[in-house]
Tab-separated table of C-alpha atoms in Angstrom:
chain	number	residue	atom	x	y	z
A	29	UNK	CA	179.503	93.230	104.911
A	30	UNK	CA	180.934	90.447	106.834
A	31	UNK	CA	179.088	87.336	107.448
A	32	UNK	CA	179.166	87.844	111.396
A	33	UNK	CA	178.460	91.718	111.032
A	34	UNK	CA	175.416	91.036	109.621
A	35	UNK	CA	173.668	88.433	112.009
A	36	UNK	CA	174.492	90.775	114.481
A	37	UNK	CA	173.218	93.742	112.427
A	38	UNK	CA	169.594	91.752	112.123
A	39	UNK	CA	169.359	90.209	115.657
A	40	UNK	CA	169.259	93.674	117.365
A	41	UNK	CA	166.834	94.893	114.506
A	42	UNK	CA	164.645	92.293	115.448
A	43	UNK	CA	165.190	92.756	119.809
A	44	UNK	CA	164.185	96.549	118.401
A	45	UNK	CA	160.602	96.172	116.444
A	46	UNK	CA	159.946	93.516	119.227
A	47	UNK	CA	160.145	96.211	121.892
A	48	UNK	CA	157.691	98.921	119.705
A	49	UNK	CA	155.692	96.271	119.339
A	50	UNK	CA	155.105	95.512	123.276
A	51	UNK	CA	155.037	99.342	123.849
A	52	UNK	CA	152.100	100.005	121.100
A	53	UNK	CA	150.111	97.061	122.945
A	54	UNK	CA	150.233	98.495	126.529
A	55	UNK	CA	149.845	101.655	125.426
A	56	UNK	CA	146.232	100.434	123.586
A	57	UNK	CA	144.861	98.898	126.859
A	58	UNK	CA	146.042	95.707	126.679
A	59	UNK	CA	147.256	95.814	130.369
A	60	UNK	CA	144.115	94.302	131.744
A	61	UNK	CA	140.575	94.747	133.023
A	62	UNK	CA	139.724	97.179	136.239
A	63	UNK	CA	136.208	97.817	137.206
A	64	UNK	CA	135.236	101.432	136.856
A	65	UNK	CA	133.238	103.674	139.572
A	66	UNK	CA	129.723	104.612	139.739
A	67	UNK	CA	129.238	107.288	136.782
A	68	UNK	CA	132.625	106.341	134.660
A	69	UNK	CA	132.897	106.327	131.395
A	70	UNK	CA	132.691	102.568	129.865
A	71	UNK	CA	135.774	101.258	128.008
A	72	UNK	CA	134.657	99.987	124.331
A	73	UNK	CA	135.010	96.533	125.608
A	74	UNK	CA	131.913	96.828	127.577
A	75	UNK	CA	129.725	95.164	125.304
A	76	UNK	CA	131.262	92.047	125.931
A	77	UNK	CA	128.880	89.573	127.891
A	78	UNK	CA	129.599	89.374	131.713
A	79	UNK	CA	128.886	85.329	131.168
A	80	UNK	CA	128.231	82.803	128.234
A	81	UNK	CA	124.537	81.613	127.498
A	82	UNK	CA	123.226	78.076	129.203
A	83	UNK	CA	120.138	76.998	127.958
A	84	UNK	CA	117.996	75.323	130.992
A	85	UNK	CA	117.709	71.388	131.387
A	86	UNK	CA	114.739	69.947	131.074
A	87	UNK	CA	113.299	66.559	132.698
A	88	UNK	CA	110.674	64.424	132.328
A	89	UNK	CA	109.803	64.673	136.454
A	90	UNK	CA	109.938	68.122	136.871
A	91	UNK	CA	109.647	70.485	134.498
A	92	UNK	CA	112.193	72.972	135.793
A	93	UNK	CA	114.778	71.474	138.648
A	94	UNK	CA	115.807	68.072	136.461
A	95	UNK	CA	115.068	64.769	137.294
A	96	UNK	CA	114.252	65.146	140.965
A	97	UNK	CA	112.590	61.965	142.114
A	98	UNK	CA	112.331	61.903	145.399
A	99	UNK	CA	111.518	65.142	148.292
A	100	UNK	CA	114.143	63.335	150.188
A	101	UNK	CA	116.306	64.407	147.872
A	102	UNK	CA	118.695	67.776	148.615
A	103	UNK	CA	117.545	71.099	147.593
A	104	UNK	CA	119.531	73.285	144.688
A	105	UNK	CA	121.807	75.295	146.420
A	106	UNK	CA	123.213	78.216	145.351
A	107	UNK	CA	126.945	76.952	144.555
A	108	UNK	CA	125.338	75.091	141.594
A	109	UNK	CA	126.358	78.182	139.481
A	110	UNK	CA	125.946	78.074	135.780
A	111	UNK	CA	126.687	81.719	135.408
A	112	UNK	CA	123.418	81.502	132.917
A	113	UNK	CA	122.144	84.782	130.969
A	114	UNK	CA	119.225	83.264	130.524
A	115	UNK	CA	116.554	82.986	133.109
A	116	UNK	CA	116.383	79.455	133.757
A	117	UNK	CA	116.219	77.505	137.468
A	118	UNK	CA	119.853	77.016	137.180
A	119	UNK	CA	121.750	79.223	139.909
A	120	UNK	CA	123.569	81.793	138.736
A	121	UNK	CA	127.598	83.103	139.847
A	122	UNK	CA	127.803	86.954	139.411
A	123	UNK	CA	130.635	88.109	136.864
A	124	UNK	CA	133.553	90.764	137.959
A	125	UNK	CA	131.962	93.618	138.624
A	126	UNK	CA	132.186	96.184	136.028
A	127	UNK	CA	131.001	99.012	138.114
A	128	UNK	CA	131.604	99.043	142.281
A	129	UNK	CA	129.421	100.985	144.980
A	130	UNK	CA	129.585	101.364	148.539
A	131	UNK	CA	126.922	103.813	149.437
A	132	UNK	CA	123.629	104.644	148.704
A	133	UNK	CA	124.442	107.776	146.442
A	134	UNK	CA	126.384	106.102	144.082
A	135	UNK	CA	124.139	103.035	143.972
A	136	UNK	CA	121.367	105.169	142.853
A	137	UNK	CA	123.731	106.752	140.383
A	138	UNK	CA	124.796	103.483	139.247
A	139	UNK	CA	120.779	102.073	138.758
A	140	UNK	CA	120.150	105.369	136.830
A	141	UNK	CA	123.132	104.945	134.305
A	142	UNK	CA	122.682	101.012	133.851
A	143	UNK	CA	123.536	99.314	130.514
A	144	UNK	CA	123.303	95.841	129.329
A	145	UNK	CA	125.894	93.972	130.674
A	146	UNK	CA	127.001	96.097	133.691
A	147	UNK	CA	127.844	94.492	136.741
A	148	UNK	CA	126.818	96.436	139.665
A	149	UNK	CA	128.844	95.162	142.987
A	150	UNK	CA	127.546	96.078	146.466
A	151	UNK	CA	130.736	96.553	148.672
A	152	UNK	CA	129.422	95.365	152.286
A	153	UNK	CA	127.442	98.492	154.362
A	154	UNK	CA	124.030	99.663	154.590
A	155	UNK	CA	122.516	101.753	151.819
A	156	UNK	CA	119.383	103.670	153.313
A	157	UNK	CA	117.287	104.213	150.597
A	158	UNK	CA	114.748	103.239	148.216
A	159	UNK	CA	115.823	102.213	145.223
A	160	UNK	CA	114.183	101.591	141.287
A	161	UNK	CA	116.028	99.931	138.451
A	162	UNK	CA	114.263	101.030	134.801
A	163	UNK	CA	116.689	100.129	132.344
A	164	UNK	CA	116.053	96.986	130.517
A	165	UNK	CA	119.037	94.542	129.418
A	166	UNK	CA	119.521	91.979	127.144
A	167	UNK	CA	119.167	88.056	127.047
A	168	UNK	CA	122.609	88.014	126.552
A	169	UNK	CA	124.050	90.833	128.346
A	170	UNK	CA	121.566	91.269	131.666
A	171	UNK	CA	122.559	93.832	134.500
A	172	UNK	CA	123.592	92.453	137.236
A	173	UNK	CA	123.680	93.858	141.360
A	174	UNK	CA	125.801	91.380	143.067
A	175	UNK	CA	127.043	91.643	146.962
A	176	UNK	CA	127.048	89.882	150.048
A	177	UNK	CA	124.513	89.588	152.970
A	178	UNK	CA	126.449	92.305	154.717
A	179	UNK	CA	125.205	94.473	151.715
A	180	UNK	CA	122.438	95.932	153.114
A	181	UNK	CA	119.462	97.627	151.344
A	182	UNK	CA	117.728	99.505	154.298
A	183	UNK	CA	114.370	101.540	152.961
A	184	UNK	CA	114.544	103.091	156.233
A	185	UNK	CA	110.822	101.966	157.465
A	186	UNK	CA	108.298	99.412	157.147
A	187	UNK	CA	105.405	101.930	156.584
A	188	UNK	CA	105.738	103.280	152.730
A	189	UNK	CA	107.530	102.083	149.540
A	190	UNK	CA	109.514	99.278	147.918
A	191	UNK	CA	112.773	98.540	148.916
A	192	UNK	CA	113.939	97.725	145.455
A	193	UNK	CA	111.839	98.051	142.649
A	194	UNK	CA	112.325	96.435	139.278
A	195	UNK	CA	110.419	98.935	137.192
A	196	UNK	CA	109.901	97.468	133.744
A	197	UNK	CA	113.448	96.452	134.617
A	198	UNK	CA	113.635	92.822	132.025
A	199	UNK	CA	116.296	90.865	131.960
A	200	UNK	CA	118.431	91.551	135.479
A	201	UNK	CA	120.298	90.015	138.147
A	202	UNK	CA	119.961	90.467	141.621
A	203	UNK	CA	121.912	87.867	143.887
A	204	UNK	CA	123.116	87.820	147.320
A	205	UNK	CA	122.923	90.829	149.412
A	206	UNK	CA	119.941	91.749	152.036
A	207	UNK	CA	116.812	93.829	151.861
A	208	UNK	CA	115.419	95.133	154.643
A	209	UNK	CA	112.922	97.750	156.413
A	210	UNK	CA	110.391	98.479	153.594
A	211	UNK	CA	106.997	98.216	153.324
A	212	UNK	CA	107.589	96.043	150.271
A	213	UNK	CA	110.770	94.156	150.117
A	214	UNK	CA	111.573	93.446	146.318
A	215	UNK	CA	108.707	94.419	143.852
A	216	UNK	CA	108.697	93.635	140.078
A	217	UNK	CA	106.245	95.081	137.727
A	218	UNK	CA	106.522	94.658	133.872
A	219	UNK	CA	109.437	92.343	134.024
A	220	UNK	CA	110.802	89.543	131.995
A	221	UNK	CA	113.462	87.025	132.377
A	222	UNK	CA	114.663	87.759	135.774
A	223	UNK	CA	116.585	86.678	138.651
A	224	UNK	CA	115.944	87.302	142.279
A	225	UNK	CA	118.829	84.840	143.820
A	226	UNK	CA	120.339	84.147	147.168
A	227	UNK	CA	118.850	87.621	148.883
A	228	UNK	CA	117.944	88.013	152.689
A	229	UNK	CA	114.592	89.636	152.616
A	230	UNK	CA	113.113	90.621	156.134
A	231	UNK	CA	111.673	93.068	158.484
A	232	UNK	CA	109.276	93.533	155.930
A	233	UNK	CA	105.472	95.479	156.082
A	234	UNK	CA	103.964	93.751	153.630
A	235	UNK	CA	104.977	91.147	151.590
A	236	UNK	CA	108.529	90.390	150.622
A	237	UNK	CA	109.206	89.459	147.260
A	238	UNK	CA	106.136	90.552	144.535
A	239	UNK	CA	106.492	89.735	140.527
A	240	UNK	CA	103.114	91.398	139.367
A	241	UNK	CA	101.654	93.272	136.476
A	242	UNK	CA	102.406	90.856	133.594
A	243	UNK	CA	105.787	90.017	135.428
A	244	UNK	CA	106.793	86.510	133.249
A	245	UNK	CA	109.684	83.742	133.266
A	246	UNK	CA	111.431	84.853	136.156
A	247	UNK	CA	113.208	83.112	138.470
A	248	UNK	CA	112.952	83.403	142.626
A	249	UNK	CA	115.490	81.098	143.850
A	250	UNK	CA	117.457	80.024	146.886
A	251	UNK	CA	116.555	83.306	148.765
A	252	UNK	CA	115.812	83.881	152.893
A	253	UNK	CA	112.433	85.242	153.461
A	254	UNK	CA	111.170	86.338	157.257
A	255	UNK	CA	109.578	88.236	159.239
A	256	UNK	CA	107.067	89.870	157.227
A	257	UNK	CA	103.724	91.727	157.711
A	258	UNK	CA	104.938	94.215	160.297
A	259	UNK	CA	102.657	96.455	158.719
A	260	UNK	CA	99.632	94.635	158.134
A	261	UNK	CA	99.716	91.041	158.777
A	262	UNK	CA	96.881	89.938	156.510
A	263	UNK	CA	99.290	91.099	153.434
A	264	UNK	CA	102.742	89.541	155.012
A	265	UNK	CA	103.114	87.086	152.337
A	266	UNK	CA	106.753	85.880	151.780
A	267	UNK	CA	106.239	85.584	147.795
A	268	UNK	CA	103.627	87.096	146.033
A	269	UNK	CA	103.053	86.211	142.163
A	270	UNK	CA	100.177	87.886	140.194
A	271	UNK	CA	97.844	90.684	141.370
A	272	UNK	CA	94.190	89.986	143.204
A	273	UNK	CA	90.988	90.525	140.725
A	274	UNK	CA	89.971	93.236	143.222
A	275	UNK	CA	93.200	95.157	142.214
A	276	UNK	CA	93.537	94.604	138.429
A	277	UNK	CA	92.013	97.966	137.227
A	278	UNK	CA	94.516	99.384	139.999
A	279	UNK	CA	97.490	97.402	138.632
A	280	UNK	CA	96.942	95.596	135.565
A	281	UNK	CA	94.620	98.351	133.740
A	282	UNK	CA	91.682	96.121	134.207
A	283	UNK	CA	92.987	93.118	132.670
A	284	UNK	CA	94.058	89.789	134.403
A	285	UNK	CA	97.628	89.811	135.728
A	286	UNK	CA	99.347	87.245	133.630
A	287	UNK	CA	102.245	86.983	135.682
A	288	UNK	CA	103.390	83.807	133.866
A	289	UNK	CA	105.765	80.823	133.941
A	290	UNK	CA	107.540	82.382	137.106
A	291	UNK	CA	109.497	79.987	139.174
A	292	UNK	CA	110.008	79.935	142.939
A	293	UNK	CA	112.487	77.352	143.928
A	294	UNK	CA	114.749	76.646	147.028
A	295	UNK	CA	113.684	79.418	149.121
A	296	UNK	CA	113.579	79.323	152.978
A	297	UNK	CA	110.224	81.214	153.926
A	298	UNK	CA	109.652	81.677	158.091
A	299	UNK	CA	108.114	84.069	159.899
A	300	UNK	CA	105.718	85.367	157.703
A	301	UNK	CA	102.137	86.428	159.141
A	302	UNK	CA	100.101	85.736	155.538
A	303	UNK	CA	101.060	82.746	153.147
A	304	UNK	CA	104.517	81.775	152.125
A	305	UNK	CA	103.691	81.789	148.661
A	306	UNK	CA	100.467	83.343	147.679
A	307	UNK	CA	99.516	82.807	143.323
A	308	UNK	CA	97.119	84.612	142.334
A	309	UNK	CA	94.703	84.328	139.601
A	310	UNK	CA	95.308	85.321	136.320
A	311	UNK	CA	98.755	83.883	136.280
A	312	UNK	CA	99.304	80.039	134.442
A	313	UNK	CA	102.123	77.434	133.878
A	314	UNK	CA	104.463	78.254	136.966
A	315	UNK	CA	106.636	75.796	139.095
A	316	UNK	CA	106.928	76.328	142.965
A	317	UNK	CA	109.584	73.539	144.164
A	318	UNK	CA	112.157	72.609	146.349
A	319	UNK	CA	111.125	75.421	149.190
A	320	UNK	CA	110.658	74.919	152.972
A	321	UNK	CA	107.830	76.627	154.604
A	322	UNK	CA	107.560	77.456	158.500
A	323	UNK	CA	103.875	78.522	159.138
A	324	UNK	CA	104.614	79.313	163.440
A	325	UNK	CA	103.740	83.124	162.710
A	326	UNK	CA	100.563	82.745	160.436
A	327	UNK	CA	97.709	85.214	161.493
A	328	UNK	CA	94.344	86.697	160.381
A	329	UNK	CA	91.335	84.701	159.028
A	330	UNK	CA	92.511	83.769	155.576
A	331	UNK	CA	96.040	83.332	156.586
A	332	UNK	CA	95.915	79.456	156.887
A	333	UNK	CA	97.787	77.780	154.868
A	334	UNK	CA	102.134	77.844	153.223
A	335	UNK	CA	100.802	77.754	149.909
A	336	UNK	CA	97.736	79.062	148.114
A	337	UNK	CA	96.927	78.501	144.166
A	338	UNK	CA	94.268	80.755	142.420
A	339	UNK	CA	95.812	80.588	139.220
A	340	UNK	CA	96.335	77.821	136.870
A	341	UNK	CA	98.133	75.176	135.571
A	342	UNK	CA	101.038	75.490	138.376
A	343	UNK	CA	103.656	72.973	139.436
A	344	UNK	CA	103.786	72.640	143.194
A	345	UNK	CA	106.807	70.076	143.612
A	346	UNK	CA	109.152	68.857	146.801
A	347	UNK	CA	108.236	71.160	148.783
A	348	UNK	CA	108.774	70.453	152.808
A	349	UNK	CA	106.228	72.323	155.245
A	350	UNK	CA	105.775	72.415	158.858
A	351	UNK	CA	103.294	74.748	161.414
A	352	UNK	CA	100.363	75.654	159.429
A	353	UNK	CA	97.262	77.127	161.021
A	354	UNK	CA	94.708	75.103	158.981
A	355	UNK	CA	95.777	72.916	155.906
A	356	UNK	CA	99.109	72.567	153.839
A	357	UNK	CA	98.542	73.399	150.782
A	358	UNK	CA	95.082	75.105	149.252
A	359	UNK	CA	93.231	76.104	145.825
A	360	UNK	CA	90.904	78.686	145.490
A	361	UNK	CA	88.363	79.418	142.938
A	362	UNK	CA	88.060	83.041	143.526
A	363	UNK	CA	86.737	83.536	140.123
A	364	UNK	CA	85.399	81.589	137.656
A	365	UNK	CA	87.845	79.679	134.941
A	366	UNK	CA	90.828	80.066	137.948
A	367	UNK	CA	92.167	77.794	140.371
A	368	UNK	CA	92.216	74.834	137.958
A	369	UNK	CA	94.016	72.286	136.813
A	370	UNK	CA	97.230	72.567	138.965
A	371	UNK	CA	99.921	69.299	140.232
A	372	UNK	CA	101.005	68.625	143.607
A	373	UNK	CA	103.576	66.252	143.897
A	374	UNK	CA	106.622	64.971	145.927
A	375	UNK	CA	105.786	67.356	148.968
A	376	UNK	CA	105.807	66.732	152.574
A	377	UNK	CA	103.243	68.424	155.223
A	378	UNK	CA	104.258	68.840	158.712
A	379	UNK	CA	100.905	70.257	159.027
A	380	UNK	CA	100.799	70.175	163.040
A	381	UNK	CA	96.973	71.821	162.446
A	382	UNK	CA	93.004	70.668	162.406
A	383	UNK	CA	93.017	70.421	158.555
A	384	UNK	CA	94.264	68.951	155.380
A	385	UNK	CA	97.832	68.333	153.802
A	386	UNK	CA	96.534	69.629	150.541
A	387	UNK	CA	92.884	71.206	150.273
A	388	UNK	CA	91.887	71.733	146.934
A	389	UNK	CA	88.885	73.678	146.950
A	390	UNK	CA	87.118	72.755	144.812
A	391	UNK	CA	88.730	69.963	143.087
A	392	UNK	CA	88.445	71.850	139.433
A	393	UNK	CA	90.931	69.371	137.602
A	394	UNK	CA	93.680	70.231	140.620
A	395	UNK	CA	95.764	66.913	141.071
A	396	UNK	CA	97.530	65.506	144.628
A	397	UNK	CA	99.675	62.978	143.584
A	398	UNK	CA	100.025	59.733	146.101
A	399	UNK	CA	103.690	60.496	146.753
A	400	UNK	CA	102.922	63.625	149.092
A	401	UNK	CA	103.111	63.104	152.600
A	402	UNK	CA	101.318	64.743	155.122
A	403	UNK	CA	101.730	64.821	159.150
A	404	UNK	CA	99.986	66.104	161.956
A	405	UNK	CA	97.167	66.906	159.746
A	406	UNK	CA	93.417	66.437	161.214
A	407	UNK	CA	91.594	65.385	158.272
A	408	UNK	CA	94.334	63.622	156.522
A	409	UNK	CA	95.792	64.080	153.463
A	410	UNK	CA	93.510	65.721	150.937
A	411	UNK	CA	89.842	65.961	150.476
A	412	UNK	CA	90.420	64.190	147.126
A	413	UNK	CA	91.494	60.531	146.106
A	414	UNK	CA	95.035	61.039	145.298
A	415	UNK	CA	96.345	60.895	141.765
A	416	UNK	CA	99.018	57.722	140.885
C-alpha cells in the first residue's frame, strides 16, 4: 500500500471509533442532569450529595456565630451560604432540585417518597394542606424543601394541626418559602441536625416554630416570625424549644424534654401575643443570638417578657429588643435544678416597660454581662450586679 493511501486509510478509521465513541456516551446518560417529578423513578446518580460537608467555625466570643464582638455589629444574613450538610449556624444555599412540585398533591407525594439527598423544590403557589415529613436523611445527604416566599404552605385554619411537621424527620432542610394558617406553624418532634432557614411563619394559633420531644442540634435561623396566638394568645410564642414539666408525660413519656444544643439565630420575631422565644426546662447548652424582638402585641399575665430561660446552660447573645410589657429578658426556676447557670451578653433592651432589661429570677448562677444595654426600662438593668 502506498505511503499516502495509508494515512488516509487510518485518519478516517480514527474520525470513525471517535464518532461510536461519542454515540455510546450520550446514549449512557451523559447528556446532563434534569430534575425528575414528584413520584419518578431516581437515576443511579442520586446518591450523590446535593452539597459538600462544612464543618462549623468556632470562636472564642460566641460559641456559634464567630467572633462577634460587638451587638452593633450586622446580623448573619441569609446570602452567607455555605451550602453546609451539616447543621451548623452557617446559612445554608439549597442545591438543584432533584424533585419539583407545584401543588399540594404532589408535595405530599413527594414528603412520602423522600430519600437522602432529594431536593424537594416548591414552585411558587399555595399548597392547602397539612403536611408531615418521616423519613430521616443523612449527615451527608439531608432532604431538602427549598422555594420562595411565594411558596405558600396554607394548613387552611388556625384552629387544629401543624402546618408542617418534622416527624422524627433528622437531618433536613427547610429554607425559604412561607407557612401559614395553622394552629402550629412548623413543629419538630424527635429530630436531629436540622435546618429551619429563611421561612415566613405567620397567621399562626399557637406558636410558630416548636423543636420538642428530645429535638437536638438544630438550627432556627434567619426566619420571619408574626402574628401568632390567634388561637390562644397565652401559647403565641414565636419559637418554642423544649416541652413544659406539666406536659412531659404527654410529650416526652414522662421524662424531661432534652431538646438540646438548638440554635436560634437571626430571626425577626413581631407580633407575637406570648414570648418571642420561650426555653423550656429540661433543655441545656443552646445559643439564642443575633435576633430582634418586637414585644407591641404581648398579652396575658405571664406574657411579659421577648425572652424566657427555664432551662440551662443557654447562650443568650446580641440580641436587639424593643416593646416589652414587663422586663427584657427573664429566668425562671420552675423546677428545681432548672433555670441555672445561663450567659447574657452583648444584647440591647429597648424595654419601653416598668421592669428590668434582664430579670433573672432567681439569680441561680445566671450571668448579665456589663456589655448589655438596656433602655426605657423602670428598674434598670438587672436585679443583679453585672458580670465583667
Amino acid at each position: 500500500m502506498k505511503t499516502g493511501t495509508r494515512t488516509m486509510w487510518v485518519s478516517g478509521a480514527a474520525l470513525v471509533i471517535s464518532l461510536v465513541a461519542l454515540i455510546v456516551s450520550i446514549a449512557s446518560g451523559g447528556g446532563g442532569d434534569t430534575p425528575r417529578a414528584a413520584g419518578a423513578t431516581p437515576r443511579a446518580t442520586h446518591s450523590a450529595s446535593p452539597s459538600a460537608p462544612q464543618e462549623p467555625t468556632d470562636a472564642p466570643t460566641d460559641p456559634v456565630t464567630g467572633a462577634l464582638e460587638s451587638p452593633s455589629s450586622p446580623p448573619p444574613s441569609s446570602t452567607q451560604a455555605t451550602g453546609s450538610a451539616k447543621a451548623s449556624a452557617d446559612a445554608v444555599t439549597c442545591p438543584t432540585p432533584t424533585i419539583m412540585v407545584g401543588d399540594a398533591n404532589s408535595l405530599d407525594e413527594a414528603l412520602g417518597n423522600a430519600m437522602p439527598g432529594d431536593v424537594i423544590g416548591l414552585a411558587d403557589g399555595t399548597y392547602k394542606d397539612k403536611f408531615t415529613a418521616e423519613t430521616a436523611g443523612t449527615a451527608d445527604r439531608p432532604i431538602w424543601v427549598c422555594g420562595g416566599p411565594g411558596a405558600v404552605i396554607d394548613a387552611g385554619d388556625v384552629e387544629g394541626g401543624y402546618a408542617f411537621h418534622l416527624d422524627g424527620a433528622s437531618y433536613w432542610r427547610l429554607v425559604g418559602f412561607t407557612v401559614r394558617n395553622g394552629q402550629k406553624g412548623v413543629m419538630a418532634d424527635r429530630v436531629e441536625h436540622s435546618v429551619i432557614q429563611g421561612l415566613t411563619v405567620e397567621h399562626i394559633g399557637d406558636e410558630a416554630i416548636h423543636l420538642r420531644n428530645f429535638s437536638t442540634d438544630n438550627v432556627v435561623r434567619d426566619n420571619t416570625v408574626r402574628d401568632t396566638g390567634l388561637r390562644k394568645p397565652k401559647f403565641g410564642e414565636g419559637v418554642y424549644v423544649g416541652t413544659a414539666e406539666s406536659n412531659w408525660c404527654t410529650v416526652s413519656k414522662c421524662k424531661p424534654d432534652h431538646s438540646d444544643r438548638n440554635t436560634v439565630v437571626g430571626n425577626h420575631i413581631s407580633a407575637t401575643t406570648a414570648e418571642s422565644i420561650d426555653i423550656k426546662e429540661g433543655t441545656t447548652g443552646g445559643v439564642v443570638t443575633r435576633n430582634t424582638f418586637d414585644g407591641s402585641d404581648l398579652s396575658g399575665d405571664h406574657n411579659d417578657s421577648w425572652v424566657d430561660v427555664k432551662g440551662n446552660g443557654w447562650t443568650i447573645s446580641f440580641n436587639t429588643g424593643s416593646h416589652a410589657r414587663e422586663d427584657g429578658f427573664q429566668t425562671h426556676e420552675i423546677l428545681k435544678g432548672w433555670g441555672r447557670d445561663n450567659t447574657f451578653k452583648g444584647n440591647v433592651a429597648h424595654v419601653d416597660g416598668p421592669g428590668y432589661g434582664f430579670n433573672l429570677t432567681p439569680v441561680n448562677g445566671n450571668k448579665v454581662a456589663c456589655d448589655n444595654k438596656a433602655t426605657g426600662a423602670g428598674k434598670g438593668l438587672t436585679n443583679t450586679d453585672c458580670a465583667a
